[in-house]
Tab-separated table of C-alpha atoms and ligand atoms in Angstrom:
chain	number	residue	atom	x	y	z
A	1	MET	CA	-5.505	-6.458	-15.401
A	2	LYS	CA	-1.525	-6.917	-16.972
A	3	PHE	CA	-0.286	-10.037	-14.719
A	4	TYR	CA	3.873	-9.977	-14.772
A	5	PHE	CA	4.995	-13.092	-12.895
A	6	TYR	CA	8.681	-13.943	-11.898
A	7	ASP	CA	10.878	-16.604	-10.998
A	8	SER	CA	11.903	-14.517	-7.760
A	9	ALA	CA	10.540	-12.550	-4.964
A	10	SER	CA	14.075	-10.253	-5.744
A	11	ASP	CA	12.741	-10.153	-9.810
A	12	THR	CA	9.632	-8.665	-8.755
A	13	ASP	CA	10.585	-6.506	-6.790
A	14	GLN	CA	12.825	-5.004	-9.946
A	15	GLY	CA	9.996	-5.404	-12.158
A	16	ALA	CA	7.911	-3.186	-10.136
A	17	ALA	CA	10.608	-0.416	-9.869
A	18	LYS	CA	10.915	-0.637	-13.925
A	19	SER	CA	7.280	-0.835	-14.147
A	20	PHE	CA	6.621	2.421	-11.286
A	21	ILE	CA	9.650	4.662	-13.132
A	22	LYS	CA	7.912	3.470	-16.161
A	23	MET	CA	4.535	4.885	-14.996
A	24	THR	CA	6.234	7.904	-13.386
A	25	ASN	CA	8.605	9.058	-16.164
A	26	GLY	CA	7.411	12.410	-17.735
A	27	ILE	CA	4.580	13.372	-15.360
A	28	ALA	CA	5.745	17.241	-13.914
A	29	THR	CA	4.483	16.202	-10.595
A	30	PRO	CA	3.821	12.767	-9.873
A	31	LYS	CA	0.836	12.233	-7.176
A	32	ILE	CA	1.794	8.775	-5.508
A	33	GLY	CA	-0.236	6.242	-3.381
A	34	LEU	CA	2.542	4.698	-1.202
A	35	ALA	CA	1.722	1.054	0.730
A	36	THR	CA	3.464	-0.333	4.042
A	37	GLY	CA	4.311	-3.701	4.862
A	38	ASN	CA	6.827	-6.372	4.155
A	39	THR	CA	5.935	-6.662	0.385
A	40	PRO	CA	6.780	-3.075	-0.868
A	41	VAL	CA	10.063	-3.146	1.501
A	42	GLY	CA	12.140	-4.572	-1.577
A	43	LEU	CA	10.295	-2.163	-4.198
A	44	TYR	CA	11.838	0.517	-2.029
A	45	GLN	CA	15.085	-0.540	-1.951
A	46	CYS	CA	15.275	-0.998	-5.734
A	47	LEU	CA	13.988	2.626	-6.161
A	48	VAL	CA	16.058	3.898	-3.751
A	49	GLN	CA	19.020	2.235	-6.221
A	50	ALA	CA	17.728	3.682	-8.721
A	51	TYR	CA	17.832	7.544	-7.353
A	52	ASN	CA	21.659	6.741	-6.305
A	53	GLN	CA	21.909	5.607	-10.199
A	54	LYS	CA	20.396	8.728	-11.221
A	55	LYS	CA	17.329	6.953	-13.024
A	56	ILE	CA	14.748	8.590	-10.491
A	57	SER	CA	14.416	11.933	-8.860
A	58	PHE	CA	11.451	12.462	-6.091
A	59	LYS	CA	11.906	16.190	-5.979
A	60	THR	CA	8.427	16.808	-7.711
A	61	PHE	CA	6.650	13.964	-6.208
A	62	LEU	CA	3.944	14.336	-3.964
A	63	THR	CA	3.313	10.921	-1.664
A	64	TYR	CA	0.157	10.339	-0.200
A	65	ASN	CA	0.203	7.401	1.938
A	66	LEU	CA	-2.495	4.450	2.227
A	67	ASP	CA	-3.098	4.083	6.043
A	68	GLU	CA	-1.717	4.732	9.912
A	69	TYR	CA	-2.625	3.139	13.309
A	70	VAL	CA	-4.789	5.619	15.947
A	71	GLY	CA	-2.217	6.421	18.555
A	72	LEU	CA	1.124	6.081	17.232
A	73	THR	CA	3.256	8.456	17.083
A	74	LYS	CA	5.228	9.259	13.894
A	75	ASP	CA	8.289	8.763	15.845
A	76	HIS	CA	6.863	5.230	17.055
A	77	PRO	CA	9.184	2.885	15.259
A	78	GLN	CA	5.672	0.589	14.204
A	79	SER	CA	4.239	3.485	12.861
A	80	PHE	CA	3.848	3.553	9.138
A	81	ALA	CA	5.459	7.195	8.955
A	82	TYR	CA	8.773	5.700	10.569
A	83	PHE	CA	8.761	2.890	8.205
A	84	MET	CA	7.956	5.392	5.083
A	85	ASN	CA	11.289	7.155	6.783
A	86	GLU	CA	13.420	4.151	6.943
A	87	HIS	CA	12.378	2.496	3.820
A	88	LEU	CA	12.371	5.358	1.311
A	89	PHE	CA	12.299	9.009	2.392
A	90	ASN	CA	15.323	8.534	4.167
A	91	GLY	CA	17.187	7.549	1.017
A	92	VAL	CA	15.380	9.856	-1.749
A	93	ASP	CA	15.692	13.514	-2.583
A	94	ILE	CA	11.726	13.720	-1.463
A	95	LEU	CA	10.528	16.881	-0.016
A	96	GLU	CA	9.430	16.844	3.348
A	97	GLY	CA	6.161	19.170	2.546
A	98	ASN	CA	5.420	16.834	-0.275
A	99	ILE	CA	5.283	14.119	2.406
A	100	HIS	CA	1.161	13.144	3.671
A	101	ILE	CA	0.338	10.247	5.561
A	102	PRO	CA	-2.613	10.323	8.036
A	103	GLN	CA	-1.824	11.400	11.670
A	104	GLY	CA	-2.141	8.742	14.065
A	105	ASN	CA	-1.867	9.936	17.419
A	106	VAL	CA	-4.530	12.611	16.959
A	107	GLU	CA	-7.451	14.051	19.729
A	108	SER	CA	-9.948	12.944	16.934
A	109	PRO	CA	-9.017	10.208	14.108
A	110	HIS	CA	-12.535	10.543	12.808
A	111	VAL	CA	-11.298	14.266	12.225
A	112	GLU	CA	-8.361	13.307	10.928
A	113	ALA	CA	-9.286	11.045	8.257
A	114	ALA	CA	-11.763	13.978	7.014
A	115	LYS	CA	-8.945	16.365	6.408
A	116	TYR	CA	-7.120	13.935	5.119
A	117	GLU	CA	-10.007	13.047	2.534
A	118	LYS	CA	-10.112	16.587	1.996
A	119	LEU	CA	-6.267	16.539	1.359
A	120	LEU	CA	-7.048	13.453	-1.523
A	121	GLU	CA	-10.255	15.611	-3.167
A	122	ASP	CA	-7.937	18.525	-3.475
A	123	ALA	CA	-5.271	16.742	-4.638
A	124	GLY	CA	-7.137	14.604	-7.579
A	125	ALA	CA	-6.844	11.108	-8.823
A	126	LEU	CA	-3.413	9.781	-8.075
A	127	ASP	CA	-1.047	8.953	-10.734
A	128	VAL	CA	-0.195	5.782	-9.165
A	129	GLN	CA	-1.159	4.046	-5.908
A	130	ILE	CA	1.483	1.332	-4.984
A	131	LEU	CA	-0.352	-1.742	-3.682
A	132	SER	CA	-0.553	-5.059	-1.823
A	133	ILE	CA	-2.940	-7.326	-0.053
A	134	GLY	CA	-3.540	-8.669	3.624
A	135	LEU	CA	-4.081	-12.352	4.052
A	136	ASN	CA	-7.378	-11.846	4.863
A	137	GLY	CA	-7.999	-9.612	1.959
A	138	HIS	CA	-7.729	-6.472	3.228
A	139	ILE	CA	-6.105	-3.623	1.414
A	140	GLY	CA	-5.216	-0.345	2.574
A	141	PHE	CA	-6.850	-1.242	5.922
A	142	ASN	CA	-10.316	-1.743	4.467
A	143	GLU	CA	-11.166	-5.007	6.199
A	144	PRO	CA	-13.690	-7.809	4.632
A	145	GLY	CA	-17.741	-7.336	6.268
A	146	GLU	CA	-20.641	-6.474	5.023
A	147	LYS	CA	-19.596	-2.908	3.718
A	148	LEU	CA	-17.177	-1.377	2.557
A	149	HIS	CA	-16.306	2.349	2.418
A	150	SER	CA	-15.513	4.782	-0.442
A	151	LYS	CA	-13.861	7.504	1.853
A	152	THR	CA	-10.820	7.639	4.162
A	153	HIS	CA	-12.048	6.327	7.633
A	154	VAL	CA	-11.400	4.890	11.077
A	155	ILE	CA	-11.557	1.212	10.734
A	156	GLU	CA	-11.395	-1.448	13.967
A	157	LEU	CA	-8.985	-4.131	13.060
A	158	THR	CA	-10.215	-7.670	13.003
A	159	GLU	CA	-8.145	-9.933	15.332
A	160	ASP	CA	-6.585	-11.028	12.361
A	161	THR	CA	-4.741	-8.756	11.162
A	162	ARG	CA	-3.544	-7.471	14.558
A	163	ARG	CA	-2.117	-11.361	15.092
A	164	VAL	CA	-0.549	-10.843	11.236
A	165	ASN	CA	0.703	-7.335	11.953
A	166	SER	CA	2.314	-8.326	15.733
A	167	LYS	CA	5.150	-10.032	13.992
A	168	SER	CA	6.505	-6.176	13.578
A	169	PHE	CA	5.474	-5.042	17.364
A	170	PRO	CA	6.803	-6.557	20.255
A	171	SER	CA	3.436	-8.282	21.502
A	172	PHE	CA	0.300	-8.935	20.186
A	173	GLU	CA	-1.252	-6.746	23.182
A	174	GLU	CA	0.456	-3.217	21.600
A	175	VAL	CA	-0.863	-3.487	18.266
A	176	PRO	CA	-3.540	-0.642	18.071
A	177	LEU	CA	-7.036	-1.355	17.747
A	178	SER	CA	-7.819	0.673	14.891
A	179	ALA	CA	-6.006	3.119	12.022
A	180	ILE	CA	-7.452	5.045	9.537
A	181	THR	CA	-7.241	4.586	5.973
A	182	LEU	CA	-7.900	5.642	2.007
A	183	GLY	CA	-11.793	3.894	1.507
A	184	LEU	CA	-11.546	1.815	-1.861
A	185	GLY	CA	-13.038	4.858	-3.848
A	186	THR	CA	-9.884	6.957	-3.552
A	187	ILE	CA	-7.758	3.580	-4.530
A	188	MET	CA	-9.843	2.842	-7.326
A	189	LYS	CA	-9.955	6.517	-8.518
A	190	ALA	CA	-5.423	6.038	-8.682
A	191	LYS	CA	-5.027	5.929	-12.763
A	192	LYS	CA	-2.811	2.974	-12.370
A	193	ILE	CA	-2.142	0.719	-9.704
A	194	LEU	CA	0.835	-1.039	-9.306
A	195	PHE	CA	-0.075	-4.417	-7.696
A	196	ILE	CA	2.375	-6.335	-5.814
A	197	ALA	CA	2.171	-9.904	-4.050
A	198	LYS	CA	5.191	-12.183	-3.045
A	199	GLY	CA	5.213	-15.984	-1.211
A	200	PHE	CA	3.237	-18.942	-1.057
A	201	GLU	CA	1.254	-17.105	2.318
A	202	LYS	CA	-0.580	-14.909	-0.660
A	203	ALA	CA	-1.269	-17.800	-3.469
A	204	ASP	CA	-4.737	-17.904	-1.767
A	205	ILE	CA	-6.052	-14.513	-1.661
A	206	ILE	CA	-4.705	-13.958	-4.750
A	207	GLN	CA	-6.755	-16.433	-6.396
A	208	GLN	CA	-9.945	-15.254	-4.650
A	209	ALA	CA	-9.228	-11.715	-5.233
A	210	PHE	CA	-8.243	-11.602	-9.116
A	211	GLU	CA	-10.346	-15.128	-10.241
A	212	GLY	CA	-12.889	-15.185	-7.347
A	213	PRO	CA	-16.342	-13.334	-7.212
A	214	LEU	CA	-16.167	-9.674	-6.137
A	215	THR	CA	-17.405	-9.741	-2.805
A	216	THR	CA	-16.773	-7.313	0.727
A	217	ASP	CA	-15.428	-10.638	2.000
A	218	VAL	CA	-12.596	-10.054	0.340
A	219	PRO	CA	-11.966	-6.160	-0.364
A	220	GLY	CA	-8.976	-6.908	-2.474
A	221	SER	CA	-11.548	-8.618	-5.125
A	222	LEU	CA	-12.594	-4.999	-6.654
A	223	LEU	CA	-9.675	-4.380	-7.736
A	224	GLN	CA	-11.014	-6.467	-11.080
A	225	LEU	CA	-12.983	-3.336	-11.737
A	226	HIS	CA	-9.666	-1.348	-12.322
A	227	PRO	CA	-9.138	-0.349	-15.801
A	228	ASN	CA	-5.599	0.331	-15.331
A	229	ILE	CA	-3.775	-2.105	-12.798
A	230	GLU	CA	-0.560	-4.372	-13.168
A	231	VAL	CA	-0.456	-7.287	-11.239
A	232	HIS	CA	3.155	-8.155	-10.243
A	233	LEU	CA	2.804	-11.612	-8.740
A	234	ASP	CA	6.636	-14.005	-7.731
A	235	LYS	CA	5.352	-17.521	-8.640
A	236	GLU	CA	4.410	-18.750	-5.462
A	237	ALA	CA	1.988	-16.108	-4.742
A	238	ALA	CA	0.963	-16.686	-8.636
A	239	SER	CA	0.763	-20.519	-8.299
A	240	LYS	CA	-3.356	-20.531	-7.356
A	241	LEU	CA	-3.890	-18.972	-10.126
A	242	ALA	CA	-5.612	-20.880	-13.163
A	243	ARG	CA	-4.625	-19.021	-15.770
A	244	ILE	CA	-1.239	-19.362	-15.123
B	1	GLP	C1	-0.596	-3.699	5.895
B	1	GLP	C2	-1.143	-2.706	5.520
B	1	GLP	C3	-1.362	-3.265	3.484
B	1	GLP	C4	-0.254	-4.093	3.253
B	1	GLP	C5	-1.041	-5.467	4.100
B	1	GLP	C6	0.100	-6.732	3.576
B	1	GLP	O1	-1.233	-4.458	7.003
B	1	GLP	N1	-2.200	-1.816	5.691
B	1	GLP	O2	-1.316	-2.288	3.373
B	1	GLP	O3	-0.922	-4.505	2.075
B	1	GLP	O4	-0.632	-5.211	5.425
B	1	GLP	O5	1.301	-6.659	4.915
B	1	GLP	P1	2.192	-7.495	4.074
B	1	GLP	O6	2.962	-7.051	3.087
B	1	GLP	O7	3.161	-7.486	5.141
B	1	GLP	O8	2.120	-9.029	3.809
């Protein structure tokens, strides 16, 4: 694990964007895993800026999002598909056919999960997976529990996660009960992981994930096993790490 510490959240975004550009530079068809949530918004802004300054082009990129809420159409303002258009895709030259996101509004989410898994298997290991962590230690939507799944699956969201995520919904009741998410196997198979976290509220979970025991109670703790992960943290998120 390689740690990068920054004074501010915006320095973290810029540092992570620089790393992303370096990691993908020279790859003819970069295969990228994308995350949603508040954390990567600043990174995506930096990437749009870098595109406008001609420092990166997404024309040959293939993207695979980590997860999607079950029941939401891609036009729903709280869907991750909508989020990606708003924060990244509309601002860069990515080709629509190269964008992959599980579909939330399908008759059988389980069939959709299996289809998405097949798509990822056919694609092979992702070159870079952008990743952050939920307050309860989830990555993607792999929630804490006795068991973690390796493959893409449908997961019931914990009440904690629904409460945290309700900030972006009109009400708690409108937060979907379940989601389709990549499993730990695919996330860990990525050749490189670009991990970001910012803010004091993440300090405890960052300490547990990167310095605590490996446990399914903190799915992010498995990242300690990844051979090529960069961890970009602002000083608030890093504040409880023993190593700093
Ligand atoms: C979301 C996503 C995760 C994300 C996490 C943290 O629900 N499924 O991929 O890392 O929760 O979100 P935030 O960055 O807003 O703290």
